[in-house]
Every structure is written in C-alpha cells, then in structure tokens.
Short mmCIF file of C-alpha atoms in Angstrom, two decimals:
data_model
loop_
_atom_site.label_atom_id
_atom_site.label_comp_id
_atom_site.label_asym_id
_atom_site.label_seq_id
_atom_site.Cartn_x
_atom_site.Cartn_y
_atom_site.Cartn_z
CA ILE A 145 -0.20 0.11 -0.14
CA CYS A 146 0.62 3.44 -0.76
CA TYR A 147 0.49 5.68 2.44
CA LEU A 148 -1.12 9.38 2.04
CA GLU A 149 2.29 11.72 2.52
CA GLU A 150 0.20 14.86 4.27
CA THR A 151 -2.21 12.51 6.18
CA ASP A 152 -1.29 9.17 6.67
CA MET A 153 -5.26 8.71 7.28
CA VAL A 154 -5.74 5.52 4.87
CA THR A 155 -3.96 2.14 6.52
CA GLU A 156 -4.70 -1.24 5.99
CA LYS A 157 -4.43 -5.27 7.34
CA VAL A 158 -5.09 -8.67 6.90
CA PHE A 159 -8.70 -9.26 6.67
CA GLY A 160 -8.69 -12.95 5.90
CA ASN A 161 -8.19 -15.69 3.24
CA LEU A 162 -10.56 -16.66 0.52
CA PRO A 163 -10.41 -20.38 0.44
CA SER A 164 -8.08 -19.64 -2.92
CA GLY A 165 -5.69 -19.24 -0.16
CA GLU A 166 -5.35 -15.58 -1.89
CA GLU A 167 -5.21 -12.73 1.12
CA ALA A 168 -8.32 -10.38 1.29
CA HIS A 169 -7.35 -6.73 3.12
CA LEU A 170 -9.21 -4.39 5.14
CA TYR A 171 -8.89 -0.56 4.47
CA HIS A 172 -9.56 1.64 6.78
CA ILE A 173 -10.01 5.60 6.13
CA GLU A 174 -9.98 8.13 8.85
CA ASN A 175 -10.60 11.32 8.57
CA LYS A 176 -8.64 14.52 10.81
CA SER A 177 -11.70 14.51 13.35
CA GLY A 178 -11.68 10.32 14.13
CA ALA A 179 -14.84 9.74 12.34
CA TYR A 180 -13.53 6.49 9.79
CA ILE A 181 -15.04 4.03 7.21
CA GLU A 182 -13.91 0.61 6.64
CA VAL A 183 -13.71 -0.98 3.15
CA SER A 184 -12.72 -4.62 2.38
CA GLN A 185 -11.08 -5.93 -0.37
CA TYR A 186 -12.79 -8.64 -1.07
CA GLY A 187 -16.31 -7.69 -2.70
CA ALA A 188 -15.14 -3.78 -2.13
CA ILE A 189 -17.42 -4.09 0.95
CA LEU A 190 -18.38 -1.31 2.60
CA VAL A 191 -18.01 -2.80 6.44
CA LYS A 192 -18.31 -0.13 8.61
CA ILE A 193 -18.62 4.01 8.87
CA CYS A 194 -18.22 5.19 12.38
CA VAL A 195 -19.53 8.49 13.02
CA PRO A 196 -20.00 11.15 15.67
CA ASP A 197 -23.64 11.21 17.63
CA LYS A 198 -24.73 14.19 19.61
CA GLU A 199 -22.14 13.39 22.59
CA GLY A 200 -19.49 12.99 20.06
CA ARG A 201 -18.91 9.41 20.66
CA LEU A 202 -18.35 7.53 17.29
CA THR A 203 -21.34 5.09 16.20
CA ASP A 204 -20.88 2.19 13.86
CA VAL A 205 -23.92 2.96 11.55
CA VAL A 206 -23.62 0.35 9.05
CA LEU A 207 -24.49 -3.54 9.69
CA GLY A 208 -21.96 -5.99 8.93
CA TYR A 209 -20.05 -8.86 10.05
CA ASP A 210 -16.26 -8.67 12.02
CA ASN A 211 -14.75 -11.35 9.61
CA LEU A 212 -14.23 -12.35 6.03
CA GLU A 213 -16.06 -15.36 6.07
CA SER A 214 -19.19 -14.19 7.01
CA TYR A 215 -19.51 -12.14 3.95
CA PHE A 216 -18.67 -15.45 1.67
CA VAL A 217 -22.62 -15.97 2.62
CA ASN A 218 -23.71 -12.41 3.01
CA GLY A 219 -27.52 -13.05 2.24
CA CYS A 220 -28.70 -9.86 3.30
CA PHE A 221 -26.00 -8.52 1.07
CA PHE A 222 -24.74 -6.20 3.91
CA GLY A 223 -22.59 -3.11 2.54
CA ALA A 224 -21.58 -4.95 -1.01
CA CYS A 225 -21.38 -3.65 -4.19
CA ILE A 226 -23.35 -4.22 -6.13
CA GLY A 227 -22.52 -5.24 -10.06
CA ARG A 228 -22.85 -5.31 -13.26
CA SER A 229 -27.03 -4.81 -12.11
CA GLY A 230 -28.36 -3.97 -9.17
CA ASN A 231 -32.00 -5.32 -8.40
CA ARG A 232 -34.08 -7.50 -10.30
CA ILE A 233 -34.00 -8.29 -13.93
CA ALA A 234 -37.75 -10.74 -15.09
CA ASP A 235 -37.23 -13.62 -15.74
CA SER A 236 -33.48 -13.41 -15.55
CA ARG A 237 -33.09 -12.03 -19.48
CA PHE A 238 -33.32 -9.46 -21.43
CA MET A 239 -32.30 -8.38 -25.09
CA ILE A 240 -28.94 -6.66 -26.12
CA ASP A 241 -28.26 -5.28 -29.65
CA GLY A 242 -30.72 -8.11 -30.89
CA GLN A 243 -29.39 -10.77 -28.72
CA GLU A 244 -30.85 -12.37 -25.89
CA VAL A 245 -28.84 -12.48 -22.24
CA LYS A 246 -29.60 -15.02 -20.28
CA LEU A 247 -28.70 -14.54 -16.28
CA THR A 248 -28.66 -17.03 -12.91
CA PRO A 249 -31.84 -16.81 -11.25
CA ASN A 250 -31.83 -16.42 -7.82
CA GLU A 251 -35.03 -15.10 -6.42
CA GLY A 252 -37.41 -17.04 -7.97
CA LYS A 253 -37.03 -17.30 -11.62
CA ASN A 254 -35.89 -13.69 -11.97
CA ASN A 255 -32.29 -12.33 -11.39
CA LEU A 256 -31.44 -10.25 -8.18
CA HIS A 257 -28.24 -8.16 -7.73
CA SER A 258 -26.67 -10.27 -10.89
CA GLY A 259 -26.21 -12.75 -8.62
CA PRO A 260 -25.84 -15.58 -7.12
CA ASP A 261 -21.73 -14.59 -7.61
CA GLY A 262 -22.07 -10.57 -8.39
CA PHE A 263 -19.30 -8.14 -7.52
CA GLU A 264 -19.55 -8.46 -4.24
CA LYS A 265 -17.97 -12.50 -4.10
CA LYS A 266 -14.79 -11.28 -5.96
CA LEU A 267 -11.50 -10.29 -5.26
CA TRP A 268 -10.29 -6.57 -6.45
CA LYS A 269 -7.87 -4.78 -6.82
CA ALA A 270 -6.39 -2.08 -4.37
CA SER A 271 -4.45 1.01 -4.53
CA VAL A 272 -5.12 4.36 -2.76
CA GLU A 273 -5.23 7.79 -3.97
CA GLU A 274 -2.51 10.10 -3.02
CA LYS A 275 -4.58 13.13 -3.28
CA GLN A 276 -7.89 11.93 -1.50
CA ASN A 277 -8.80 10.56 1.31
CA ALA A 278 -9.79 7.06 -0.50
CA VAL A 279 -9.54 3.47 -2.01
CA THR A 280 -10.12 2.42 -4.99
CA LEU A 281 -10.95 -1.16 -6.29
CA SER A 282 -11.26 -2.25 -9.54
CA ARG A 283 -11.04 -5.96 -11.27
CA ILE A 284 -11.69 -6.39 -14.76
CA SER A 285 -14.94 -8.48 -15.56
CA PRO A 286 -14.83 -10.89 -18.40
CA ASP A 287 -17.47 -11.11 -20.99
CA GLY A 288 -20.30 -13.49 -20.40
CA GLU A 289 -19.41 -13.05 -16.38
CA ASN A 290 -22.54 -14.31 -14.71
CA GLY A 291 -24.20 -13.87 -18.11
CA PHE A 292 -23.99 -10.18 -18.55
CA PRO A 293 -21.55 -9.66 -22.28
CA GLY A 294 -18.41 -7.58 -22.95
CA GLU A 295 -15.08 -7.79 -20.89
CA PHE A 296 -16.07 -4.29 -18.42
CA GLU A 297 -13.21 -2.78 -16.71
CA VAL A 298 -15.00 -1.47 -13.63
CA SER A 299 -13.91 0.37 -10.54
CA VAL A 300 -15.28 1.94 -7.11
CA THR A 301 -13.58 4.44 -5.10
CA TYR A 302 -14.89 4.85 -1.35
CA GLU A 303 -13.79 8.48 -0.32
CA LEU A 304 -13.90 9.91 3.45
CA THR A 305 -14.12 13.85 3.41
CA GLU A 306 -13.14 16.29 6.26
CA GLU A 307 -17.36 16.50 6.88
CA ASN A 308 -17.93 13.29 7.44
CA ALA A 309 -19.28 12.38 3.81
CA VAL A 310 -18.90 8.95 2.44
CA ARG A 311 -18.29 9.34 -1.28
CA ILE A 312 -18.51 6.71 -3.78
CA VAL A 313 -17.21 6.62 -7.63
CA TYR A 314 -18.56 3.94 -9.86
CA PHE A 315 -16.21 4.10 -13.07
CA GLY A 316 -16.85 1.69 -15.98
CA VAL A 317 -15.77 0.74 -19.97
CA SER A 318 -17.01 -2.43 -21.92
CA ASP A 319 -16.11 -3.46 -24.88
CA LYS A 320 -19.63 -4.61 -26.05
CA ALA A 321 -22.99 -3.38 -25.25
CA THR A 322 -23.85 -4.62 -22.41
CA VAL A 323 -26.17 -3.22 -18.41
CA ALA A 324 -24.43 -1.16 -16.01
CA ASN A 325 -26.20 -0.51 -12.44
CA MET A 326 -24.21 -0.10 -10.22
CA THR A 327 -25.23 0.52 -6.59
CA ASN A 328 -24.12 0.25 -2.90
CA HIS A 329 -26.24 -1.84 -0.68
CA SER A 330 -25.61 -0.98 2.49
CA TYR A 331 -28.30 -1.47 5.65
CA PHE A 332 -28.00 1.72 7.78
CA ASN A 333 -29.27 2.25 11.63
CA LEU A 334 -28.95 6.12 12.92
CA ASN A 335 -28.74 4.63 16.50
CA GLY A 336 -26.26 2.11 16.06
CA GLU A 337 -25.71 -1.21 14.15
CA GLY A 338 -27.12 -3.20 16.77
CA SER A 339 -29.16 -1.17 18.53
CA GLY A 340 -32.46 -2.54 17.61
CA THR A 341 -35.74 -1.13 15.95
CA ALA A 342 -34.68 2.01 13.16
CA MET A 343 -38.86 2.25 12.38
CA ASP A 344 -38.66 5.52 14.82
CA GLN A 345 -36.04 7.25 12.58
CA TYR A 346 -36.99 9.68 10.15
CA LEU A 347 -36.94 9.73 6.78
CA THR A 348 -37.30 11.92 3.79
CA ILE A 349 -37.41 10.64 0.16
CA HIS A 350 -37.01 13.57 -2.38
CA ALA A 351 -39.72 11.49 -5.12
CA GLN A 352 -43.18 12.55 -6.34
CA GLU A 353 -43.37 9.32 -7.83
CA TYR A 354 -42.50 5.01 -6.98
CA THR A 355 -42.70 2.06 -8.94
CA PRO A 356 -45.13 0.02 -7.83
CA VAL A 357 -44.34 -4.09 -8.26
CA ARG A 358 -46.48 -7.19 -8.87
CA GLU A 359 -45.94 -10.31 -5.82
CA ASP A 360 -42.68 -11.00 -7.17
CA SER A 361 -41.77 -7.52 -6.97
CA ILE A 362 -40.75 -7.22 -10.62
CA PRO A 363 -42.28 -3.58 -11.20
CA VAL A 364 -45.58 -3.56 -13.62
CA GLY A 365 -43.80 -1.40 -15.89
CA GLU A 366 -45.14 2.18 -14.59
CA ASN A 367 -44.40 5.00 -12.35
CA VAL A 368 -47.12 6.40 -10.01
CA SER A 369 -48.12 9.67 -7.81
CA VAL A 370 -46.67 8.90 -3.77
CA GLU A 371 -49.65 11.25 -3.48
CA GLY A 372 -52.42 9.90 -1.00
CA THR A 373 -50.43 6.62 -0.34
CA PRO A 374 -48.47 5.08 2.58
CA MET A 375 -45.52 5.51 0.42
CA ASP A 376 -45.30 9.07 0.75
CA PHE A 377 -41.71 10.08 2.33
CA ARG A 378 -42.26 13.66 0.67
CA THR A 379 -42.36 15.03 4.02
CA ALA A 380 -40.46 13.32 6.57
CA LYS A 381 -42.14 10.76 8.97
CA GLN A 382 -41.24 8.01 10.93
CA ILE A 383 -39.91 4.86 8.48
CA GLY A 384 -42.36 2.74 11.00
CA ARG A 385 -45.15 4.80 11.08
CA ASP A 386 -47.33 3.26 7.80
CA ILE A 387 -45.31 0.38 7.12
CA GLY A 388 -48.29 -1.70 8.21
CA ALA A 389 -50.91 0.18 6.47
CA ASP A 390 -53.08 -2.06 4.37
CA PHE A 391 -52.05 -1.39 1.48
CA GLU A 392 -51.56 -3.66 -1.47
CA GLN A 393 -47.70 -2.76 -2.27
CA LEU A 394 -46.68 -3.09 1.61
CA ARG A 395 -48.30 -6.49 1.74
CA PHE A 396 -46.43 -7.80 -1.53
CA THR A 397 -43.21 -7.09 -0.15
CA GLY A 398 -43.41 -7.20 3.43
CA GLY A 399 -42.85 -4.07 4.01
CA PHE A 400 -41.41 -0.94 2.13
CA ASP A 401 -39.51 -2.29 -0.51
CA HIS A 402 -39.36 0.06 -4.01
CA ASN A 403 -37.88 2.23 -5.91
CA TYR A 404 -38.82 5.68 -5.88
CA VAL A 405 -38.51 8.32 -8.90
CA THR A 406 -36.93 10.83 -7.71
CA ASP A 407 -36.66 14.55 -8.39
CA GLY A 408 -34.43 17.40 -10.19
CA TYR A 409 -32.86 14.20 -12.26
CA ASN A 410 -30.31 15.17 -14.20
CA LYS A 411 -27.48 12.54 -15.86
CA ALA A 412 -24.73 15.56 -15.30
CA SER A 413 -25.40 16.63 -11.62
CA ILE A 414 -25.56 15.71 -8.19
CA ARG A 415 -28.46 16.39 -5.82
CA GLU A 416 -29.93 15.33 -2.91
CA ILE A 417 -32.47 12.44 -3.07
CA ALA A 418 -33.08 11.43 0.45
CA SER A 419 -32.15 12.45 4.29
CA ALA A 420 -32.85 10.34 7.43
CA TRP A 421 -32.32 11.14 10.80
CA SER A 422 -32.55 10.04 14.51
CA GLU A 423 -33.95 11.62 17.44
CA GLU A 424 -32.28 9.53 20.37
CA SER A 425 -28.31 10.16 18.56
CA GLY A 426 -29.10 13.25 16.52
CA ILE A 427 -27.25 11.68 13.53
CA GLN A 428 -28.39 13.03 10.23
CA MET A 429 -27.36 11.61 7.39
CA ASP A 430 -28.03 12.76 3.64
CA VAL A 431 -28.17 11.35 0.98
CA LEU A 432 -26.64 12.51 -2.39
CA SER A 433 -26.53 11.43 -6.19
CA ASP A 434 -26.66 11.64 -10.06
CA CYS A 435 -29.18 8.69 -10.17
CA PRO A 436 -32.68 8.93 -11.71
CA CYS A 437 -34.29 6.66 -8.46
CA VAL A 438 -33.51 5.01 -4.96
CA GLN A 439 -34.47 2.04 -4.17
CA PHE A 440 -35.74 2.07 -0.58
CA TYR A 441 -35.79 -1.44 1.60
CA ALA A 442 -36.61 -1.21 5.22
CA ALA A 443 -35.01 -4.43 6.01
CA ASN A 444 -38.23 -6.72 5.86
CA PHE A 445 -36.64 -10.03 5.55
CA VAL A 446 -33.20 -10.00 7.66
CA GLU A 447 -33.36 -12.55 10.59
CA ASP A 448 -31.34 -13.73 13.08
CA GLU A 449 -27.73 -12.73 11.18
CA HIS A 450 -25.03 -12.47 13.57
CA GLY A 451 -23.58 -9.49 12.83
CA LYS A 452 -20.56 -7.44 14.41
CA ASN A 453 -19.76 -7.09 18.06
CA GLY A 454 -21.97 -9.76 18.78
CA HIS A 455 -25.19 -8.90 17.92
CA VAL A 456 -27.77 -10.34 16.04
CA TYR A 457 -29.76 -8.18 13.23
CA ASN A 458 -33.79 -8.93 12.95
CA LYS A 459 -36.37 -7.93 10.63
CA ARG A 460 -36.32 -3.97 10.43
CA GLU A 461 -33.35 -3.03 12.26
CA ALA A 462 -32.35 -0.83 9.53
CA PHE A 463 -32.76 0.82 6.33
CA CYS A 464 -31.49 1.06 2.98
CA LEU A 465 -31.62 3.63 0.49
CA GLU A 466 -29.63 1.87 -3.26
CA THR A 467 -28.89 4.54 -6.03
CA GLN A 468 -30.19 2.75 -9.13
CA VAL A 469 -32.22 3.49 -12.68
CA GLU A 470 -35.90 1.42 -12.05
CA PRO A 471 -35.60 -2.47 -11.85
CA ASN A 472 -35.72 -4.39 -14.56
CA ALA A 473 -35.62 -1.46 -16.25
CA VAL A 474 -33.52 -2.58 -19.01
CA ASN A 475 -36.55 -4.56 -19.43
CA VAL A 476 -38.91 -2.04 -20.29
CA GLU A 477 -38.51 0.56 -22.55
CA ASN A 478 -39.94 3.99 -20.69
CA PHE A 479 -38.24 3.45 -17.81
CA HIS A 480 -34.23 4.89 -17.19
CA SER A 481 -31.97 2.81 -19.82
CA PRO A 482 -29.03 1.43 -17.87
CA ILE A 483 -27.65 0.49 -21.17
CA LEU A 484 -23.90 1.16 -21.45
CA GLU A 485 -22.63 1.32 -25.25
CA ALA A 486 -19.49 -0.44 -26.12
CA GLY A 487 -16.62 2.21 -25.83
CA GLU A 488 -18.95 4.62 -23.52
CA ARG A 489 -17.85 6.16 -20.37
CA TYR A 490 -19.53 4.56 -17.18
CA TYR A 491 -19.62 7.21 -14.30
CA SER A 492 -22.24 7.48 -10.93
CA GLU A 493 -21.62 9.29 -8.31
CA THR A 494 -23.90 8.54 -4.51
CA VAL A 495 -22.48 10.67 -1.48
CA TYR A 496 -23.73 9.43 1.80
CA ARG A 497 -23.07 12.55 3.81
CA PHE A 498 -23.44 12.78 7.77
CA SER A 499 -23.86 15.43 10.75
CA VAL A 500 -25.28 16.19 13.90
CA ARG A 501 -28.55 18.03 14.34
CA LYS A 502 -29.30 18.18 18.42
#
C-alpha cells in the first residue's frame, strides 16, 4: 500500500483468506476528526461507517460482519458493491443488440443483484488515492461473467471527506454493449448497528413518484404518484409509521421495498435525493446522487443474522437507500435505461453525508 504523505489516514490490515488461499485486506480510512470507514478488498464491501453522535461518541451506523468468512455468504448483501446490475431483472433475461442474454435466476425465476455470484463475491485490486482520503477497488469483469456481455473494466472509489461524507464513485468501460447499474447495499441504523429497531427514525425521500410491483417484486412497468398513499415520504416521517398499513404494495413486499423516482434528475449533476435522522442519536444522513432513482428497503427479511460485536440483526432494524435506475429497466422502454454502449464511459456518484442535529 502507498500511504498518504500528508495525513497518513489510510491504513490496511489482513482481513482474512479466501478458500483459494488469497489474502483479502481491509482498508481503514480516517479523517482528521477521527471519523472513519472500513472497506474490504473482497467484494469492495463497505464494512463500517463510524461517525459521531450528538454526544460526540463514534457510532458505527451500518450493519455487517466482524470476519471475512461471513461475507462469503452475506445473503442480505450487507455493505455490498452490487454489479453489474443492481436490483431485479424479470425472468433473468433481456435483449441487447438483438441478442438474448440469459442470467442465473436467484430469486424465484428472476435475477437479483446480478447474483448468485456478483461483484460482492470477487477479490478486487486495491490502491490508495494519493490526493484523496480514499481507496479505489478495481477489476476486469470478463465477457460473459454472470451472463453479461462485454469485458467490463470497472472501479469503485470510497472516499471519506473532512465533512464526514462517504463519497462512492463508480467508473467503467465495456468493449460490448452491456448493463451497468451499480449501487451500494449498505443497511443503515442511525442509532448504531445492533441497537434494535430503526422504525422510529425519520426519513424524507424527494420523490413525487414510486414504482409499483407485482407480488414477485418485479415492476408492473409504470411509475405512479405517491400522493395519498403510505409510500409518500416527501415530508419527513418515521419509517415505521405507515409500514403496517393495509396497502397492497406493502403486503406484496412485507413492508417498504420499492423504487422511488427522485426529483431533479439530470445525469450530469448530483443532488440531494433523501435524508434520514435519528432523534435518539442526533445523527443525520443526507443522500446525494446523480442517479434517477433510489430503492428504499426497510430490512423486511433480515432474520437472525449474527453481525458485528456479537449483535444479532433482525427484521426492520435498518434501512437501505440504494441509488439506481428502476428495477428491470433493461426490459421496460419507458424506464431510465441501464444500457452502456461499447466504449462508452460509465460514471455514477453517490454520497452519504453525515452530520449531527441536536
């Protein structure tokens, strides 16, 4: 590793060994205030985000595991770098350049998060960014990997700013037309991982529309207004307030697990798309992105997951805000397209910015 000359705030240690015997390292990125994040070379996984609460105590606000071996399974995708395609693709197939692409089903007949062997199960090459408080993970996804066409040269950079913002930048180029819709699958609890329910935390999503789904969580093919529904988060409300409402969409998914089409989309610029806040800890998280959409998931199906510090995670003890295009967009013409043409530059940026409200 090449250490930063000025702050020396990026360090590494061995996280564990893969079944192949290869070493996977864990990168600790700290700013001058003492806040820090940790990123695994295996899977480009965000393992920790430790930021101060209203009492100044460092609080780890993401769910995860203490050891590498648990990430070999990671059925909930804790902290995962999802690629090439986040969310669901109906019937695990799509057409591109007149050719049918078939993926491996891993959620009924559908494909979820490019699995069952996506980017979060690969060992990435790591390098420290000299002029940033950051680490870049990179790899070459070969033509046909997990069914996707094209050799995809891809990287993800994790940066921690002095303002306690976690900046994630995805970059890639493919030699054939392919799908590129990468995201991060961190589960947030602003009272700290392992602290119990997150349903009393407040959430705002800057979105006039959401994407209704079928019973198998595949979109019906349209975006509709949140007006007058439990899906409306345009004004801050506690996540748990309406999660048990008698509403078909919530029954289909066991709680919130829906795509929101966020306001002010312009692919050339980043803007705030959501904000969350805990009255108990005082921690606020603002989400900024250049993506058109965000998947809000209330951890409806987390059960008996043995996580960090001896904690056991269960249903609705966290929430996800995964920036993206609409699920199954590759098969729906009126959704935002995830197609990356051959030689085209893929770039996407998402920021989770932390502060304290007392």
